Coordinates of N, CA, C and O in Angstrom, one line a residue:
M1114 N 20.3 -1.7 -2.8 CA 19.1 -2.3 -3.2 C 18.3 -1.3 -4.1 O 18.0 -0.2 -3.7
S1115 N 18.2 -1.7 -5.4 CA 17.5 -0.8 -6.3 C 16.2 -1.4 -6.8 O 16.2 -2.6 -7.3
T1116 N 15.1 -0.8 -6.5 CA 13.8 -1.3 -6.9 C 12.8 -0.2 -6.9 O 13.0 0.9 -6.4
K1117 N 11.7 -0.4 -7.5 CA 10.5 0.4 -7.3 C 9.6 -0.3 -6.4 O 9.7 -1.5 -6.2
W1118 N 8.7 0.4 -5.8 CA 7.8 -0.1 -4.7 C 6.4 0.0 -5.1 O 5.6 0.8 -4.5
P1119 N 5.9 -0.7 -6.2 CA 4.6 -0.4 -6.7 C 3.4 -1.1 -5.9 O 2.3 -0.7 -6.1
E1120 N 3.7 -2.1 -5.1 CA 2.7 -2.8 -4.4 C 2.5 -2.4 -3.0 O 3.4 -1.7 -2.4
R1121 N 1.4 -2.7 -2.4 CA 1.1 -2.4 -1.0 C 0.7 -3.7 -0.3 O 0.0 -4.5 -0.9
V1122 N 1.2 -3.8 0.9 CA 1.0 -5.1 1.7 C 0.8 -4.8 3.1 O 1.5 -3.9 3.7
R1123 N -0.1 -5.5 3.8 CA -0.2 -5.5 5.3 C 0.3 -6.9 5.7 O -0.2 -7.9 5.3
L1124 N 1.4 -6.8 6.5 CA 2.0 -8.1 7.0 C 1.2 -8.7 8.1 O 0.5 -8.0 8.8
P1125 N 1.3 -10.0 8.3 CA 0.5 -10.7 9.3 C 0.8 -10.1 10.7 O 1.9 -9.9 11.1
G1126 N -0.3 -9.8 11.4 CA -0.2 -9.3 12.7 C 0.2 -7.8 12.7 O 0.4 -7.2 13.8
G1127 N 0.4 -7.2 11.6 CA 0.8 -5.8 11.5 C -0.3 -4.8 11.4 O -1.5 -5.2 11.1
R1128 N 0.0 -3.6 11.7 CA -1.1 -2.5 11.6 C -0.8 -1.5 10.5 O -1.6 -0.7 10.1
H1129 N 0.5 -1.6 10.0 CA 0.9 -0.6 8.9 C 0.7 -1.2 7.5 O 0.8 -2.4 7.3
T1130 N 0.5 -0.3 6.6 CA 0.6 -0.7 5.2 C 2.0 -0.4 4.7 O 2.5 0.7 4.8
H1131 N 2.6 -1.4 4.1 CA 4.0 -1.2 3.6 C 4.0 -1.2 2.1 O 3.1 -1.7 1.4
A1132 N 5.0 -0.5 1.5 CA 5.3 -0.6 0.1 C 6.0 -1.9 -0.1 O 6.7 -2.4 0.8
A1133 N 5.9 -2.5 -1.3 CA 6.6 -3.7 -1.6 C 7.0 -3.8 -3.1 O 6.3 -3.2 -3.9
G1134 N 8.0 -4.6 -3.4 CA 8.4 -4.8 -4.7 C 9.6 -5.8 -4.8 O 10.0 -6.3 -3.7
Y1135 N 10.0 -6.1 -6.0 CA 11.1 -7.0 -6.1 C 12.4 -6.2 -6.1 O 12.5 -5.2 -6.8
A1136 N 13.4 -6.6 -5.3 CA 14.7 -6.0 -5.3 C 15.8 -6.9 -5.8 O 15.6 -8.2 -5.6
S1137 N 16.8 -6.4 -6.4 CA 17.9 -7.2 -6.9 C 18.5 -8.0 -5.7 O 18.7 -7.5 -4.7
G1138 N 18.7 -9.3 -6.0 CA 19.3 -10.1 -5.0 C 18.3 -10.9 -4.1 O 18.6 -11.7 -3.2
F1139 N 17.0 -10.6 -4.3 CA 15.9 -11.2 -3.5 C 15.0 -12.0 -4.5 O 14.6 -11.4 -5.5
A1140 N 14.6 -13.2 -4.1 CA 13.7 -13.9 -4.9 C 12.2 -13.5 -4.6 O 11.3 -13.6 -5.4
D1141 N 12.0 -13.1 -3.4 CA 10.7 -12.7 -2.9 C 10.5 -11.2 -2.9 O 11.5 -10.5 -2.9
R1142 N 9.3 -10.8 -2.9 CA 9.0 -9.3 -2.8 C 9.4 -8.9 -1.4 O 9.2 -9.6 -0.4
V1143 N 10.0 -7.7 -1.2 CA 10.4 -7.2 0.0 C 9.9 -5.8 0.2 O 9.4 -5.2 -0.7
T1144 N 10.0 -5.3 1.4 CA 9.5 -3.9 1.7 C 10.8 -3.1 1.9 O 11.9 -3.6 2.2
P1145 N 10.6 -1.7 1.8 CA 11.8 -0.9 2.0 C 12.3 -1.0 3.4 O 13.5 -0.6 3.7
C1146 N 11.5 -1.4 4.4 CA 12.0 -1.6 5.8 C 12.5 -3.0 6.0 O 12.6 -3.4 7.2
N1147 N 12.9 -3.7 4.9 CA 13.6 -4.9 5.0 C 12.8 -6.1 5.6 O 13.3 -6.9 6.3
K1148 N 11.5 -6.2 5.2 CA 10.7 -7.3 5.6 C 10.3 -8.1 4.4 O 10.2 -7.5 3.3
I1149 N 10.2 -9.4 4.5 CA 9.7 -10.2 3.4 C 8.2 -10.0 3.2 O 7.4 -10.2 4.2
A1150 N 7.7 -9.6 2.1 CA 6.3 -9.3 1.9 C 5.4 -10.5 1.6 O 4.2 -10.5 1.8
E1151 N 6.0 -11.6 1.1 CA 5.3 -12.8 0.8 C 4.5 -13.3 2.1 O 5.1 -13.2 3.2
G1152 N 3.3 -13.7 1.9 CA 2.5 -14.2 3.1 C 1.7 -13.1 3.7 O 0.8 -13.3 4.5
G1153 N 1.9 -11.8 3.3 CA 1.1 -10.7 3.7 C -0.2 -10.6 2.9 O -0.3 -11.3 1.9
E1154 N -1.0 -9.7 3.3 CA -2.3 -9.4 2.6 C -2.0 -8.3 1.6 O -1.7 -7.1 2.0
F1155 N -2.0 -8.6 0.3 CA -1.7 -7.6 -0.7 C -2.9 -6.7 -1.0 O -4.0 -7.3 -1.1
L1156 N -2.8 -5.4 -1.0 CA -3.9 -4.5 -1.1 C -3.8 -3.8 -2.4 O -2.8 -4.0 -3.2
D1157 N -4.8 -2.9 -2.7 CA -4.7 -2.2 -4.0 C -3.5 -1.3 -4.0 O -3.1 -0.7 -2.9
D1158 N -2.9 -1.1 -5.1 CA -1.7 -0.3 -5.2 C -1.8 1.1 -4.9 O -0.8 1.8 -4.7
D1159 N -3.0 1.6 -4.8 CA -3.2 3.1 -4.5 C -3.5 3.3 -3.0 O -3.7 4.4 -2.6
N1160 N -3.4 2.2 -2.2 CA -3.5 2.4 -0.8 C -2.3 3.2 -0.2 O -1.2 3.0 -0.7
P1161 N -2.6 4.1 0.7 CA -1.5 4.9 1.3 C -0.5 4.0 2.1 O -0.9 3.1 2.8
V1162 N 0.8 4.3 2.0 CA 1.8 3.7 2.8 C 1.8 4.3 4.2 O 1.9 5.5 4.3
T1163 N 1.6 3.5 5.2 CA 1.6 4.1 6.6 C 2.8 3.7 7.4 O 2.9 4.2 8.5
C1164 N 3.7 2.8 6.9 CA 4.9 2.4 7.7 C 5.9 3.6 7.6 O 6.2 4.0 6.5
P1165 N 6.3 4.2 8.7 CA 7.2 5.3 8.6 C 8.5 5.0 7.9 O 9.0 5.9 7.1
A1166 N 9.1 3.9 8.0 CA 10.3 3.5 7.4 C 10.1 3.4 5.9 O 10.9 3.9 5.1
C1167 N 9.0 2.8 5.4 CA 8.7 2.8 4.0 C 8.4 4.1 3.4 O 8.8 4.4 2.3
Q1168 N 7.7 5.0 4.2 CA 7.5 6.4 3.8 C 8.8 7.1 3.5 O 8.9 7.9 2.5
R1169 N 9.8 7.0 4.4 CA 11.0 7.7 4.2 C 11.7 7.2 2.9 O 12.3 8.1 2.2
T1170 N 11.7 5.9 2.6 CA 12.4 5.4 1.5 C 11.6 5.8 0.2 O 12.3 6.1 -0.8
T1171 N 10.3 5.7 0.2 CA 9.6 5.9 -1.1 C 9.1 7.3 -1.3 O 8.8 7.7 -2.4
G1172 N 9.2 8.1 -0.2 CA 8.7 9.5 -0.3 C 7.2 9.6 -0.4 O 6.7 10.7 -0.8
K1173 N 6.5 8.6 0.0 CA 5.0 8.6 0.0 C 4.4 8.6 1.3 O 4.9 8.1 2.3

């Protein structure tokens, strides 16, 4: 999966902020931790990523 993760999203019922972006092979935006980002609350792109799995993938 090759993509950049420019967006930030908080998923319904979640407490972490995830990175999100479009990945090849997916029609919807996804997170580095393999969740569908659509339906989440999109935040400002400069919000810190707090999901540990997303942090490992993005280095942020």
